[in-house]
Amino acid sequence: MTATAPGKIILVGEHAVVYGRPAIAAPVWQCVATATIRAAAPGAGCTLHAQDTGQQLRLDEGSVEEPLLLVARLALAQLGLDRPDWQIDLHSDIPMASGLGSGAALSTALVRAIFRQAGSEVDPATLSALVYESERFYHGTPSGIDNTVVAYGQPIWFVKDAAFQPVHPGCALTLVIADSGVRSPTKETVGDVRTAWLRDPARYEAIFDAIGETVVQARLAMERGDLPGLGVLLDANQGWLEELAVSSVLLRRLIDVARAAGALGAKLSGGGRGGNVIALVEPAAVDPVCAALRAAGAARVLVTQIE
Ligand code: PMV
């Protein structure tokens, strides 16, 4: 039995979303995680092989601090299954620790495959709640945006602890996604923002408010199909992320290169300090923006559409 789950980008609102402000995220189907389950010999137990990290895990051994083991055990418990004889293989072409939601996608594919192997289909709400538990290990204090966008597989307006809303762009958005090649665990940037916020809550609350307002405006621009307006808002969001000290010289360079090559706006996406930048482009600018980002040293460049 095989199941897949997409990567994701945060269009606007990362970090502030941890503090109750809205954010917009969308799935990225150009990179996916895949889980495949095969029956193993009777009595063999359940083993999980994460191909990309080389991890071989046994479900009946190991710490629940391992996110994939945790989520697999939770899914099996929901199904009332106790240690089935299964061989689970996990693979992902979503780069790790780069803001594309690789952890959430692996957990989502895993839970989906476990339910399918047991003869049922997991509903997205249950799926999202299970994946959230694994996100807590990757992220510390996750807002829940990654598990929601990946489990539901559609563009969302997200506010922590509230029901998400689907977002419908007035016209298709074309985004170039460029990987800086620098891995940066979200837990660290989220932790650093928290430390700074605790030191100076008034300053950081004001930045979160400004990001929240940018997200409100971005949704309106998106729904109107106002691409230039949305581009300006992506740039503004990047400015606030720099104030939060989660950008980097390299990310900034990739953003400048994308803008100079014709992007309507660009920003980092996800935890920051490394990982991916996203650039909003008109279809005619896709090739020059991709070429400029590759020439500037981007490790990988993808093009996706939000519709
Ligand atoms: O998983 P990432 O790197 O895309 O980051 C998620 C977005 C944050 O707002 C930085 C964290 C969160 O939990 O919302």
PDB file of N, CA, C and O in Angstrom, residues 231-274:
ATOM      1  N   GLY A 231       2.946  41.038  -4.825  1.00  0.00           N
ATOM      2  CA  GLY A 231       4.412  41.073  -4.843  1.00  0.00           C
ATOM      3  C   GLY A 231       4.961  42.078  -3.837  1.00  0.00           C
ATOM      4  O   GLY A 231       5.893  41.786  -3.077  1.00  0.00           O
ATOM      5  N   VAL A 232       4.341  43.264  -3.802  1.00  0.00           N
ATOM      6  CA  VAL A 232       4.784  44.306  -2.854  1.00  0.00           C
ATOM      7  C   VAL A 232       4.622  43.803  -1.411  1.00  0.00           C
ATOM      8  O   VAL A 232       5.472  44.037  -0.539  1.00  0.00           O
ATOM      9  N   LEU A 233       3.544  43.062  -1.173  1.00  0.00           N
ATOM     10  CA  LEU A 233       3.290  42.558   0.188  1.00  0.00           C
ATOM     11  C   LEU A 233       4.286  41.457   0.576  1.00  0.00           C
ATOM     12  O   LEU A 233       4.688  41.361   1.743  1.00  0.00           O
ATOM     13  N   LEU A 234       4.703  40.636  -0.402  1.00  0.00           N
ATOM     14  CA  LEU A 234       5.742  39.637  -0.098  1.00  0.00           C
ATOM     15  C   LEU A 234       7.028  40.356   0.318  1.00  0.00           C
ATOM     16  O   LEU A 234       7.706  39.956   1.263  1.00  0.00           O
ATOM     17  N   ASP A 235       7.359  41.419  -0.427  1.00  0.00           N
ATOM     18  CA  ASP A 235       8.561  42.198  -0.083  1.00  0.00           C
ATOM     19  C   ASP A 235       8.443  42.780   1.328  1.00  0.00           C
ATOM     20  O   ASP A 235       9.396  42.767   2.112  1.00  0.00           O
ATOM     21  N   ALA A 236       7.258  43.306   1.644  1.00  0.00           N
ATOM     22  CA  ALA A 236       7.058  43.902   2.979  1.00  0.00           C
ATOM     23  C   ALA A 236       7.214  42.831   4.055  1.00  0.00           C
ATOM     24  O   ALA A 236       7.861  43.051   5.090  1.00  0.00           O
ATOM     25  N   ASN A 237       6.656  41.630   3.795  1.00  0.00           N
ATOM     26  CA  ASN A 237       6.774  40.542   4.770  1.00  0.00           C
ATOM     27  C   ASN A 237       8.246  40.171   4.984  1.00  0.00           C
ATOM     28  O   ASN A 237       8.696  39.944   6.115  1.00  0.00           O
ATOM     29  N   GLN A 238       9.018  40.146   3.868  1.00  0.00           N
ATOM     30  CA  GLN A 238      10.446  39.851   4.000  1.00  0.00           C
ATOM     31  C   GLN A 238      11.125  40.894   4.898  1.00  0.00           C
ATOM     32  O   GLN A 238      11.961  40.542   5.731  1.00  0.00           O
ATOM     33  N   GLY A 239      10.749  42.150   4.739  1.00  0.00           N
ATOM     34  CA  GLY A 239      11.324  43.209   5.587  1.00  0.00           C
ATOM     35  C   GLY A 239      11.080  42.912   7.068  1.00  0.00           C
ATOM     36  O   GLY A 239      11.989  43.028   7.900  1.00  0.00           O
ATOM     37  N   TRP A 240       9.872  42.483   7.409  1.00  0.00           N
ATOM     38  CA  TRP A 240       9.567  42.184   8.815  1.00  0.00           C
ATOM     39  C   TRP A 240      10.306  40.937   9.297  1.00  0.00           C
ATOM     40  O   TRP A 240      10.721  40.855  10.456  1.00  0.00           O
ATOM     41  N   LEU A 241      10.487  39.968   8.399  1.00  0.00           N
ATOM     42  CA  LEU A 241      11.242  38.763   8.790  1.00  0.00           C
ATOM     43  C   LEU A 241      12.703  39.123   9.064  1.00  0.00           C
ATOM     44  O   LEU A 241      13.338  38.542   9.944  1.00  0.00           O
ATOM     45  N   GLU A 242      13.212  40.120   8.333  1.00  0.00           N
ATOM     46  CA  GLU A 242      14.582  40.583   8.605  1.00  0.00           C
ATOM     47  C   GLU A 242      14.633  41.241   9.988  1.00  0.00           C
ATOM     48  O   GLU A 242      15.591  41.054  10.732  1.00  0.00           O
ATOM     49  N   GLU A 243      13.592  41.986  10.324  1.00  0.00           N
ATOM     50  CA  GLU A 243      13.514  42.586  11.675  1.00  0.00           C
ATOM     51  C   GLU A 243      13.516  41.499  12.755  1.00  0.00           C
ATOM     52  O   GLU A 243      14.013  41.707  13.855  1.00  0.00           O
ATOM     53  N   LEU A 244      12.930  40.344  12.430  1.00  0.00           N
ATOM     54  CA  LEU A 244      12.909  39.228  13.388  1.00  0.00           C
ATOM     55  C   LEU A 244      14.242  38.482  13.410  1.00  0.00           C
ATOM     56  O   LEU A 244      14.399  37.519  14.177  1.00  0.00           O
ATOM     57  N   ALA A 245      15.168  38.876  12.524  1.00  0.00           N
ATOM     58  CA  ALA A 245      16.504  38.260  12.445  1.00  0.00           C
ATOM     59  C   ALA A 245      16.452  36.792  12.050  1.00  0.00           C
ATOM     60  O   ALA A 245      17.225  35.975  12.543  1.00  0.00           O
ATOM     61  N   VAL A 246      15.506  36.447  11.152  1.00  0.00           N
ATOM     62  CA  VAL A 246      15.465  35.061  10.680  1.00  0.00           C
ATOM     63  C   VAL A 246      15.863  34.949   9.201  1.00  0.00           C
ATOM     64  O   VAL A 246      15.755  33.884   8.611  1.00  0.00           O
ATOM     65  N   SER A 247      16.319  36.062   8.609  1.00  0.00           N
ATOM     66  CA  SER A 247      16.825  35.965   7.243  1.00  0.00           C
ATOM     67  C   SER A 247      18.333  35.725   7.305  1.00  0.00           C
ATOM     68  O   SER A 247      18.873  35.416   8.381  1.00  0.00           O
ATOM     69  N   SER A 248      19.008  35.814   6.183  1.00  0.00           N
ATOM     70  CA  SER A 248      20.467  35.648   6.173  1.00  0.00           C
ATOM     71  C   SER A 248      20.999  36.365   4.941  1.00  0.00           C
ATOM     72  O   SER A 248      20.226  36.739   4.050  1.00  0.00           O
ATOM     73  N   VAL A 249      22.309  36.538   4.889  1.00  0.00           N
ATOM     74  CA  VAL A 249      22.920  37.225   3.750  1.00  0.00           C
ATOM     75  C   VAL A 249      22.613  36.459   2.457  1.00  0.00           C
ATOM     76  O   VAL A 249      22.247  37.043   1.432  1.00  0.00           O
ATOM     77  N   LEU A 250      22.718  35.134   2.532  1.00  0.00           N
ATOM     78  CA  LEU A 250      22.484  34.317   1.336  1.00  0.00           C
ATOM     79  C   LEU A 250      21.025  34.403   0.888  1.00  0.00           C
ATOM     80  O   LEU A 250      20.736  34.568  -0.309  1.00  0.00           O
ATOM     81  N   LEU A 251      20.087  34.292   1.834  1.00  0.00           N
ATOM     82  CA  LEU A 251      18.666  34.386   1.460  1.00  0.00           C
ATOM     83  C   LEU A 251      18.391  35.744   0.828  1.00  0.00           C
ATOM     84  O   LEU A 251      17.704  35.855  -0.188  1.00  0.00           O
ATOM     85  N   ARG A 252      18.934  36.763   1.441  1.00  0.00           N
ATOM     86  CA  ARG A 252      18.726  38.129   0.938  1.00  0.00           C
ATOM     87  C   ARG A 252      19.262  38.254  -0.496  1.00  0.00           C
ATOM     88  O   ARG A 252      18.666  38.909  -1.341  1.00  0.00           O
ATOM     89  N   ARG A 253      20.414  37.618  -0.752  1.00  0.00           N
ATOM     90  CA  ARG A 253      21.006  37.711  -2.094  1.00  0.00           C
ATOM     91  C   ARG A 253      20.093  37.025  -3.121  1.00  0.00           C
ATOM     92  O   ARG A 253      19.833  37.563  -4.192  1.00  0.00           O
ATOM     93  N   LEU A 254      19.579  35.847  -2.748  1.00  0.00           N
ATOM     94  CA  LEU A 254      18.690  35.133  -3.678  1.00  0.00           C
ATOM     95  C   LEU A 254      17.430  35.955  -3.948  1.00  0.00           C
ATOM     96  O   LEU A 254      16.931  36.014  -5.072  1.00  0.00           O
ATOM     97  N   ILE A 255      16.915  36.599  -2.900  1.00  0.00           N
ATOM     98  CA  ILE A 255      15.714  37.431  -3.048  1.00  0.00           C
ATOM     99  C   ILE A 255      16.001  38.608  -3.983  1.00  0.00           C
ATOM    100  O   ILE A 255      15.225  38.907  -4.903  1.00  0.00           O
ATOM    101  N   ASP A 256      17.142  39.259  -3.786  1.00  0.00           N
ATOM    102  CA  ASP A 256      17.504  40.409  -4.635  1.00  0.00           C
ATOM    103  C   ASP A 256      17.681  39.971  -6.092  1.00  0.00           C
ATOM    104  O   ASP A 256      17.266  40.678  -7.020  1.00  0.00           O
ATOM    105  N   VAL A 257      18.307  38.812  -6.281  1.00  0.00           N
ATOM    106  CA  VAL A 257      18.544  38.291  -7.632  1.00  0.00           C
ATOM    107  C   VAL A 257      17.205  38.019  -8.320  1.00  0.00           C
ATOM    108  O   VAL A 257      17.008  38.351  -9.491  1.00  0.00           O
ATOM    109  N   ALA A 258      16.262  37.411  -7.577  1.00  0.00           N
ATOM    110  CA  ALA A 258      14.950  37.099  -8.162  1.00  0.00           C
ATOM    111  C   ALA A 258      14.229  38.383  -8.558  1.00  0.00           C
ATOM    112  O   ALA A 258      13.672  38.483  -9.652  1.00  0.00           O
ATOM    113  N   ARG A 259      14.286  39.380  -7.689  1.00  0.00           N
ATOM    114  CA  ARG A 259      13.617  40.657  -8.004  1.00  0.00           C
ATOM    115  C   ARG A 259      14.259  41.305  -9.219  1.00  0.00           C
ATOM    116  O   ARG A 259      13.567  41.811 -10.114  1.00  0.00           O
ATOM    117  N   ALA A 260      15.602  41.310  -9.249  1.00  0.00           N
ATOM    118  CA  ALA A 260      16.304  41.948 -10.370  1.00  0.00           C
ATOM    119  C   ALA A 260      15.985  41.248 -11.695  1.00  0.00           C
ATOM    120  O   ALA A 260      15.996  41.870 -12.758  1.00  0.00           O
ATOM    121  N   ALA A 261      15.677  39.945 -11.621  1.00  0.00           N
ATOM    122  CA  ALA A 261      15.380  39.185 -12.849  1.00  0.00           C
ATOM    123  C   ALA A 261      13.907  39.282 -13.234  1.00  0.00           C
ATOM    124  O   ALA A 261      13.475  38.625 -14.175  1.00  0.00           O
ATOM    125  N   GLY A 262      13.126  40.052 -12.479  1.00  0.00           N
ATOM    126  CA  GLY A 262      11.749  40.298 -12.900  1.00  0.00           C
ATOM    127  C   GLY A 262      10.658  39.784 -11.979  1.00  0.00           C
ATOM    128  O   GLY A 262       9.471  39.904 -12.307  1.00  0.00           O
ATOM    129  N   ALA A 263      11.039  39.205 -10.816  1.00  0.00           N
ATOM    130  CA  ALA A 263       9.991  38.747  -9.892  1.00  0.00           C
ATOM    131  C   ALA A 263       9.202  39.944  -9.376  1.00  0.00           C
ATOM    132  O   ALA A 263       9.738  41.046  -9.211  1.00  0.00           O
ATOM    133  N   LEU A 264       7.921  39.716  -9.099  1.00  0.00           N
ATOM    134  CA  LEU A 264       7.063  40.797  -8.586  1.00  0.00           C
ATOM    135  C   LEU A 264       7.293  41.036  -7.096  1.00  0.00           C
ATOM    136  O   LEU A 264       6.923  42.080  -6.560  1.00  0.00           O
ATOM    137  N   GLY A 265       7.868  40.060  -6.420  1.00  0.00           N
ATOM    138  CA  GLY A 265       8.159  40.157  -5.001  1.00  0.00           C
ATOM    139  C   GLY A 265       8.778  38.845  -4.575  1.00  0.00           C
ATOM    140  O   GLY A 265       8.595  37.828  -5.258  1.00  0.00           O
ATOM    141  N   ALA A 266       9.520  38.864  -3.468  1.00  0.00           N
ATOM    142  CA  ALA A 266      10.171  37.628  -3.025  1.00  0.00           C
ATOM    143  C   ALA A 266      10.439  37.690  -1.534  1.00  0.00           C
ATOM    144  O   ALA A 266      10.574  38.780  -0.963  1.00  0.00           O
ATOM    145  N   LYS A 267      10.511  36.519  -0.929  1.00  0.00           N
ATOM    146  CA  LYS A 267      10.758  36.450   0.519  1.00  0.00           C
ATOM    147  C   LYS A 267      11.268  35.061   0.877  1.00  0.00           C
ATOM    148  O   LYS A 267      11.131  34.126   0.082  1.00  0.00           O
ATOM    149  N   LEU A 268      11.784  34.932   2.080  1.00  0.00           N
ATOM    150  CA  LEU A 268      12.079  33.596   2.579  1.00  0.00           C
ATOM    151  C   LEU A 268      10.743  32.932   2.905  1.00  0.00           C
ATOM    152  O   LEU A 268       9.710  33.606   3.051  1.00  0.00           O
ATOM    153  N   SER A 269      10.754  31.607   3.014  1.00  0.00           N
ATOM    154  CA  SER A 269       9.523  30.896   3.342  1.00  0.00           C
ATOM    155  C   SER A 269       9.828  29.827   4.373  1.00  0.00           C
ATOM    156  O   SER A 269      10.726  29.022   4.185  1.00  0.00           O
ATOM    157  N   GLY A 270       9.113  29.869   5.505  1.00  0.00           N
ATOM    158  CA  GLY A 270       9.335  28.881   6.556  1.00  0.00           C
ATOM    159  C   GLY A 270      10.144  29.476   7.693  1.00  0.00           C
ATOM    160  O   GLY A 270      10.107  30.685   7.937  1.00  0.00           O
ATOM    161  N   GLY A 271      10.912  28.628   8.352  1.00  0.00           N
ATOM    162  CA  GLY A 271      11.640  29.051   9.550  1.00  0.00           C
ATOM    163  C   GLY A 271      12.711  30.096   9.281  1.00  0.00           C
ATOM    164  O   GLY A 271      12.984  30.950  10.114  1.00  0.00           O
ATOM    165  N   GLY A 272      13.359  30.037   8.109  1.00  0.00           N
ATOM    166  CA  GLY A 272      14.368  31.038   7.759  1.00  0.00           C
ATOM    167  C   GLY A 272      15.780  30.658   8.129  1.00  0.00           C
ATOM    168  O   GLY A 272      16.063  29.519   8.495  1.00  0.00           O
ATOM    169  N   ARG A 273      16.726  31.634   7.968  1.00  0.00           N
ATOM    170  CA  ARG A 273      18.185  31.486   8.153  1.00  0.00           C
ATOM    171  C   ARG A 273      18.799  30.543   7.130  1.00  0.00           C
ATOM    172  O   ARG A 273      20.007  30.414   7.028  1.00  0.00           O
ATOM    173  N   GLY A 274      17.970  29.793   6.442  1.00  0.00           N
ATOM    174  CA  GLY A 274      18.400  28.868   5.407  1.00  0.00           C
ATOM    175  C   GLY A 274      17.132  28.420   4.726  1.00  0.00           C
ATOM    176  O   GLY A 274      16.116  29.109   4.803  1.00  0.00           O
TER     177      GLY A 274
END
